[in-house]
Each structure stands twice: as C-alpha cells, then as structure tokens.
Amino acid sequence: MPIIVNLDVMLAKRKVKSKDLAEAVGITVQNISLLKSGKVKGIRFGTLEAICDYLDCEPGDILEYRREQS
Amino acid sequence: MNDNIEHVRRISAVMKNVCMAIMVVIPVSHILIWTNFEKAQSLGFYHRTSYMDGYLLTSNLVTGFFISGFLALVAFMAVRALRKFFIQTSIGDIFAVKSAEALSRFAKLLIFYTIVSIPIETLLSIAMSFNNPVGERLLAVSLQTYDVTLIFLSFVIFAISWVMKESVLIAEENAQIV
C-alpha cells in the first residue's frame, strides 16, 4: 500500500513507549503495534487526533504517501 | 446482551442436535418408504405419484428410489449446511463469515431443492406409472401453493444470509480500523 505509517519513527523521536501512547490514546498496545506495522485498513480521525496531540506532531509526520513505481 | 447470546447458544446447540437427527432420519425414512411404498403412500408420502394396482413392479420402485434419492440427497446436504450454521452459532460465532456462508449454502440448497423437486416429481410420476397399461401412463407436472411458499421462503433466507455475509465483511473491515 502506498500509505506508509511512520509512527515508530515518531515514537523514537519523542522517546515515547508504545504502552504509554496506547494508554494516552485509549487503544490497545496490540492496535498500536498493528498501526506501526501498517497492518490496518484505516485510522479514525479521533485516534489520529489523540496521537498527534500526545506526540505533538502533524498527521503528515505519521502518515506518508509514497507513490508506487509501475 | 450476554444473556441473549447465551440463549442463542443454547437454542443453537439444541438445533444442531435436531439437524443431526434429521440427517439420520432422511436416509432411513427414504429406505423405509421405498421398501414399504404402498403403505407409505397411504400415509401421505409421494401421494402425487400414481400407479395402478398390480402394475407396480420392483423396477418401478428401484427407479423411483434413485430418482427421489437425488432429492433426499439435496435435502440431506441442506440440513448438513444448516447444522454447520448452528455449530458456529452454538460456539458463539454468530457474526462470522463461516456462519453466513453456511446459512447461504443452506438457502441455495433449499432453493435448488424446491425448484428441482418439480421436474423430479414429474419423472417420478413417469417412473411409477411406466408399467401401467398403454393409455394409463401418467406425466404429472404440479406446482402447489406449498412449492411456491417454499421457494419464497428459500429466497427470503437467501437474502437474509446475503445481508448477514455483507454485514460480517463490513464488521471485519471496521475491526481493522484503529
């Protein structure tokens, strides 16, 4: 999929653990893990908002569009 | 909510056993009917077939056994699909793809059974009256209110199973959104 989730990069930049983010956002660690690996079909605006709020970043810092080479 | 699920599970467990019993009854009754055909017909089985006394030979019965055996096989497979559905619901997998597929398969087999039973009964009428004297052979094509009702109900179950299948897919997709 051309949408890349850079959540792990942001977590490393902010030195935040997945467990802490999960608690702050109100989702499970498993879902954070799935999100980090990009194995999800979508992300709710509410979740994205909470992540951006906690990590003090923009949605574009977490999600990236990389064009697929044909 | 949990009480309702528990109730559904309990009823499904009972229905699963009922289906199992029907799966045993179908082949046994099929054999019993065709080995005691005249008595079975007096009890109402295959009352639409017609033969003349003294003209019912073993060959008629054997042919009839195999022709209606196909219908019994379809009914058996339909009940087996329904049992699979109840197995899923009895373990609490109510909104699962497997349950929806089992219900859909049951509905499809029920539609097939109802539609195919019309030409099968026609064939049966020929087979059972084949040894009748010339001019007394019968080709009966019948469509009763019962058949129409069954076709209608089959389509209703099929539509429900389709909706259920689509709902399950949507629910699964929603579960993949965090």
Tab-separated table of C-alpha atoms in Angstrom:
chain	number	residue	atom	x	y	z
A	1	MET	CA	0.000	0.000	0.000
A	2	PRO	CA	1.454	3.444	-0.853
A	3	ILE	CA	0.433	4.920	2.542
A	4	ILE	CA	3.355	4.470	4.933
A	5	VAL	CA	2.833	4.713	8.704
A	6	ASN	CA	5.808	6.393	10.356
A	7	LEU	CA	4.513	6.044	13.898
A	8	ASP	CA	7.558	4.055	15.050
A	9	VAL	CA	9.824	6.898	13.813
A	10	MET	CA	7.798	9.499	15.728
A	11	LEU	CA	7.772	7.326	18.848
A	12	ALA	CA	11.564	7.048	18.656
A	13	LYS	CA	11.934	10.818	18.045
A	14	ARG	CA	9.773	11.679	21.056
A	15	LYS	CA	11.234	8.798	23.108
A	16	VAL	CA	7.751	7.514	23.897
A	17	LYS	CA	6.912	3.881	24.551
A	18	SER	CA	4.058	2.179	22.675
A	19	LYS	CA	2.450	1.300	26.008
A	20	ASP	CA	2.355	4.932	27.113
A	21	LEU	CA	0.921	6.065	23.780
A	22	ALA	CA	-1.714	3.320	23.926
A	23	GLU	CA	-2.763	4.451	27.401
A	24	ALA	CA	-2.874	8.110	26.362
A	25	VAL	CA	-4.843	7.458	23.176
A	26	GLY	CA	-7.147	4.860	24.695
A	27	ILE	CA	-6.446	1.968	22.354
A	28	THR	CA	-4.727	-1.355	22.997
A	29	VAL	CA	-0.964	-1.933	22.641
A	30	GLN	CA	-1.813	-4.570	20.029
A	31	ASN	CA	-3.574	-1.952	17.925
A	32	ILE	CA	-0.600	0.411	18.280
A	33	SER	CA	1.617	-2.452	17.157
A	34	LEU	CA	-0.651	-3.134	14.149
A	35	LEU	CA	-0.650	0.567	13.321
A	36	LYS	CA	3.153	0.736	13.496
A	37	SER	CA	3.497	-2.215	11.156
A	38	GLY	CA	0.907	-0.751	8.775
A	39	LYS	CA	-1.305	-3.837	9.083
A	40	VAL	CA	-4.525	-1.831	9.451
A	41	LYS	CA	-7.075	-0.760	6.877
A	42	GLY	CA	-7.629	2.665	8.361
A	43	ILE	CA	-7.230	5.050	11.233
A	44	ARG	CA	-10.067	7.052	12.813
A	45	PHE	CA	-9.727	10.839	12.920
A	46	GLY	CA	-10.242	10.587	16.684
A	47	THR	CA	-7.282	8.212	17.071
A	48	LEU	CA	-5.110	10.329	14.765
A	49	GLU	CA	-6.036	13.456	16.681
A	50	ALA	CA	-5.152	11.844	20.031
A	51	ILE	CA	-1.819	10.535	18.676
A	52	CYS	CA	-0.909	13.947	17.211
A	53	ASP	CA	-1.913	15.626	20.461
A	54	TYR	CA	0.204	13.297	22.599
A	55	LEU	CA	3.234	13.245	20.291
A	56	ASP	CA	2.890	16.959	19.444
A	57	CYS	CA	3.096	16.395	15.713
A	58	GLU	CA	1.119	16.730	12.487
A	59	PRO	CA	-0.800	13.929	10.745
A	60	GLY	CA	1.753	14.203	7.941
A	61	ASP	CA	4.512	13.225	10.381
A	62	ILE	CA	2.747	9.922	10.982
A	63	LEU	CA	1.290	9.162	7.569
A	64	GLU	CA	3.220	9.430	4.341
A	65	TYR	CA	2.164	8.836	0.746
A	66	ARG	CA	4.794	7.083	-1.309
A	67	ARG	CA	3.907	6.682	-4.987
A	68	GLU	CA	4.176	3.092	-6.207
A	69	GLN	CA	6.619	2.659	-9.066
A	70	SER	CA	4.934	0.987	-12.031
B	1	MET	CA	-26.767	-8.817	25.800
B	2	ASN	CA	-24.688	-11.669	27.249
B	3	ASP	CA	-27.883	-13.381	28.377
B	4	ASN	CA	-29.234	-13.178	24.845
B	5	ILE	CA	-26.020	-14.608	23.384
B	6	GLU	CA	-26.171	-17.408	25.939
B	7	HIS	CA	-29.793	-18.045	24.937
B	8	VAL	CA	-28.839	-18.136	21.250
B	9	ARG	CA	-26.015	-20.555	22.039
B	10	ARG	CA	-28.317	-22.878	23.984
B	11	ILE	CA	-31.006	-22.909	21.270
B	12	SER	CA	-28.332	-23.425	18.597
B	13	ALA	CA	-26.956	-26.407	20.478
B	14	VAL	CA	-30.442	-27.947	20.534
B	15	MET	CA	-30.999	-27.148	16.836
B	16	LYS	CA	-27.628	-28.682	15.998
B	17	ASN	CA	-28.797	-31.959	17.550
B	18	VAL	CA	-32.173	-31.696	15.817
B	19	CYS	CA	-30.356	-31.296	12.476
B	20	MET	CA	-28.218	-34.328	13.300
B	21	ALA	CA	-31.398	-36.326	13.996
B	22	ILE	CA	-32.922	-35.158	10.693
B	23	MET	CA	-29.713	-36.176	8.906
B	24	VAL	CA	-30.239	-39.699	10.244
B	25	VAL	CA	-33.991	-39.694	9.570
B	26	ILE	CA	-33.693	-38.631	5.894
B	27	PRO	CA	-31.826	-41.710	4.560
B	28	VAL	CA	-33.579	-44.114	6.953
B	29	SER	CA	-37.058	-42.851	6.045
B	30	HIS	CA	-36.111	-42.868	2.360
B	31	ILE	CA	-35.234	-46.554	2.562
B	32	LEU	CA	-38.302	-47.362	4.676
B	33	ILE	CA	-40.645	-45.501	2.315
B	34	TRP	CA	-39.350	-47.277	-0.780
B	35	THR	CA	-39.314	-50.708	0.836
B	36	ASN	CA	-42.927	-50.229	2.028
B	37	PHE	CA	-44.121	-47.940	-0.735
B	38	GLU	CA	-47.817	-48.778	-0.773
B	39	LYS	CA	-48.156	-48.311	2.990
B	40	ALA	CA	-46.069	-45.123	2.903
B	41	GLN	CA	-48.257	-43.715	0.158
B	42	SER	CA	-51.373	-44.425	2.188
B	43	LEU	CA	-49.726	-42.368	4.948
B	44	GLY	CA	-49.321	-39.436	2.564
B	45	PHE	CA	-45.819	-39.882	1.175
B	46	TYR	CA	-45.435	-39.360	-2.587
B	47	HIS	CA	-49.201	-39.019	-2.847
B	48	ARG	CA	-48.807	-37.206	-6.162
B	49	THR	CA	-47.436	-40.335	-7.883
B	50	SER	CA	-49.972	-42.602	-9.458
B	51	TYR	CA	-49.818	-46.254	-10.382
B	52	MET	CA	-52.413	-48.916	-10.960
B	53	ASP	CA	-52.827	-51.858	-8.608
B	54	GLY	CA	-50.946	-54.859	-9.860
B	55	TYR	CA	-48.732	-52.816	-12.183
B	56	LEU	CA	-46.203	-51.660	-9.605
B	57	LEU	CA	-43.075	-53.719	-10.234
B	58	THR	CA	-39.719	-53.823	-8.451
B	59	SER	CA	-38.178	-51.992	-11.413
B	60	ASN	CA	-40.586	-49.069	-10.807
B	61	LEU	CA	-39.660	-48.973	-7.150
B	62	VAL	CA	-35.904	-49.141	-7.844
B	63	THR	CA	-36.165	-46.312	-10.398
B	64	GLY	CA	-38.303	-44.291	-8.022
B	65	PHE	CA	-35.856	-44.954	-5.195
B	66	PHE	CA	-32.960	-43.480	-7.189
B	67	ILE	CA	-34.921	-40.546	-8.638
B	68	SER	CA	-36.282	-39.438	-5.269
B	69	GLY	CA	-32.929	-40.387	-3.727
B	70	PHE	CA	-31.414	-37.403	-5.511
B	71	LEU	CA	-33.967	-35.165	-3.821
B	72	ALA	CA	-33.253	-36.797	-0.461
B	73	LEU	CA	-29.534	-36.200	-1.032
B	74	VAL	CA	-30.137	-32.490	-1.685
B	75	ALA	CA	-32.302	-32.298	1.460
B	76	PHE	CA	-29.555	-34.092	3.420
B	77	MET	CA	-26.923	-31.624	2.186
B	78	ALA	CA	-29.193	-28.672	3.035
B	79	VAL	CA	-29.684	-29.931	6.594
B	80	ARG	CA	-25.930	-30.537	6.869
B	81	ALA	CA	-25.296	-26.899	5.877
B	82	LEU	CA	-27.875	-25.759	8.434
B	83	ARG	CA	-26.167	-27.905	11.072
B	84	LYS	CA	-22.849	-26.209	10.252
B	85	PHE	CA	-24.560	-22.850	10.814
B	86	PHE	CA	-25.868	-23.985	14.204
B	87	ILE	CA	-22.439	-25.401	15.141
B	88	GLN	CA	-20.974	-21.932	14.551
B	89	THR	CA	-23.718	-20.138	16.486
B	90	SER	CA	-23.587	-22.672	19.331
B	91	ILE	CA	-19.938	-21.749	19.960
B	92	GLY	CA	-20.847	-18.055	19.902
B	93	ASP	CA	-19.588	-17.290	16.369
B	94	ILE	CA	-22.827	-15.613	15.352
B	95	PHE	CA	-21.438	-12.896	13.090
B	96	ALA	CA	-18.699	-14.849	11.374
B	97	VAL	CA	-18.088	-15.416	7.673
B	98	LYS	CA	-18.377	-19.180	8.243
B	99	SER	CA	-21.871	-18.827	9.771
B	100	ALA	CA	-23.065	-16.570	6.968
B	101	GLU	CA	-21.638	-18.922	4.342
B	102	ALA	CA	-23.310	-21.941	5.946
B	103	LEU	CA	-26.677	-20.151	6.017
B	104	SER	CA	-26.201	-19.009	2.422
B	105	ARG	CA	-25.382	-22.576	1.361
B	106	PHE	CA	-28.491	-23.844	3.157
B	107	ALA	CA	-30.660	-21.253	1.397
B	108	LYS	CA	-29.158	-22.070	-2.018
B	109	LEU	CA	-29.738	-25.801	-1.477
B	110	LEU	CA	-33.301	-25.111	-0.333
B	111	ILE	CA	-33.977	-23.083	-3.495
B	112	PHE	CA	-32.388	-25.843	-5.591
B	113	TYR	CA	-34.433	-28.491	-3.745
B	114	THR	CA	-37.718	-26.685	-4.307
B	115	ILE	CA	-37.079	-25.943	-7.968
B	116	VAL	CA	-35.683	-29.374	-8.782
B	117	SER	CA	-38.489	-31.157	-6.902
B	118	ILE	CA	-40.936	-30.112	-9.651
B	119	PRO	CA	-39.241	-31.997	-12.557
B	120	ILE	CA	-38.220	-34.791	-10.160
B	121	GLU	CA	-41.858	-35.410	-9.260
B	122	THR	CA	-42.705	-35.383	-12.948
B	123	LEU	CA	-40.017	-38.002	-13.552
B	124	LEU	CA	-41.324	-39.946	-10.576
B	125	SER	CA	-44.845	-39.942	-11.978
B	126	ILE	CA	-43.478	-41.397	-15.233
B	127	ALA	CA	-41.339	-43.970	-13.421
B	128	MET	CA	-44.141	-45.130	-11.151
B	129	SER	CA	-46.748	-45.420	-13.906
B	130	PHE	CA	-44.380	-46.766	-16.531
B	131	ASN	CA	-45.735	-50.317	-16.333
B	132	ASN	CA	-49.350	-49.208	-16.363
B	133	PRO	CA	-51.331	-50.322	-19.406
B	134	VAL	CA	-50.987	-48.168	-22.511
B	135	GLY	CA	-53.112	-45.054	-22.099
B	136	GLU	CA	-52.834	-45.179	-18.318
B	137	ARG	CA	-49.287	-43.874	-18.080
B	138	LEU	CA	-49.008	-40.573	-16.322
B	139	LEU	CA	-46.922	-37.445	-16.757
B	140	ALA	CA	-47.793	-35.119	-13.924
B	141	VAL	CA	-46.440	-31.605	-13.576
B	142	SER	CA	-47.644	-29.937	-10.445
B	143	LEU	CA	-46.910	-26.691	-8.697
B	144	GLN	CA	-48.767	-26.311	-5.437
B	145	THR	CA	-49.082	-23.421	-3.013
B	146	TYR	CA	-46.692	-25.361	-0.787
B	147	ASP	CA	-43.981	-25.262	-3.504
B	148	VAL	CA	-44.455	-21.529	-4.133
B	149	THR	CA	-44.327	-20.815	-0.377
B	150	LEU	CA	-41.155	-22.871	-0.030
B	151	ILE	CA	-39.498	-21.063	-2.976
B	152	PHE	CA	-40.485	-17.708	-1.446
B	153	LEU	CA	-39.133	-18.702	1.981
B	154	SER	CA	-35.917	-20.019	0.422
B	155	PHE	CA	-35.336	-16.689	-1.309
B	156	VAL	CA	-36.053	-14.825	1.944
B	157	ILE	CA	-33.473	-16.970	3.802
B	158	PHE	CA	-31.014	-16.473	0.938
B	159	ALA	CA	-31.487	-12.681	1.086
B	160	ILE	CA	-31.003	-12.701	4.874
B	161	SER	CA	-27.847	-14.806	4.559
B	162	TRP	CA	-26.527	-12.414	1.887
B	163	VAL	CA	-27.159	-9.391	4.120
B	164	MET	CA	-25.508	-11.262	7.006
B	165	LYS	CA	-22.462	-12.090	4.870
B	166	GLU	CA	-22.042	-8.465	3.776
B	167	SER	CA	-22.515	-7.260	7.379
B	168	VAL	CA	-19.827	-9.655	8.572
B	169	LEU	CA	-17.422	-8.353	5.913
B	170	ILE	CA	-18.149	-4.733	6.904
B	171	ALA	CA	-17.735	-5.587	10.605
B	172	GLU	CA	-14.416	-7.310	9.871
B	173	GLU	CA	-13.216	-4.301	7.889
B	174	ASN	CA	-14.284	-1.965	10.707
B	175	ALA	CA	-12.337	-4.103	13.159
B	176	GLN	CA	-9.218	-3.362	11.095
B	177	ILE	CA	-9.662	0.362	11.616
B	178	VAL	CA	-7.985	1.631	14.787
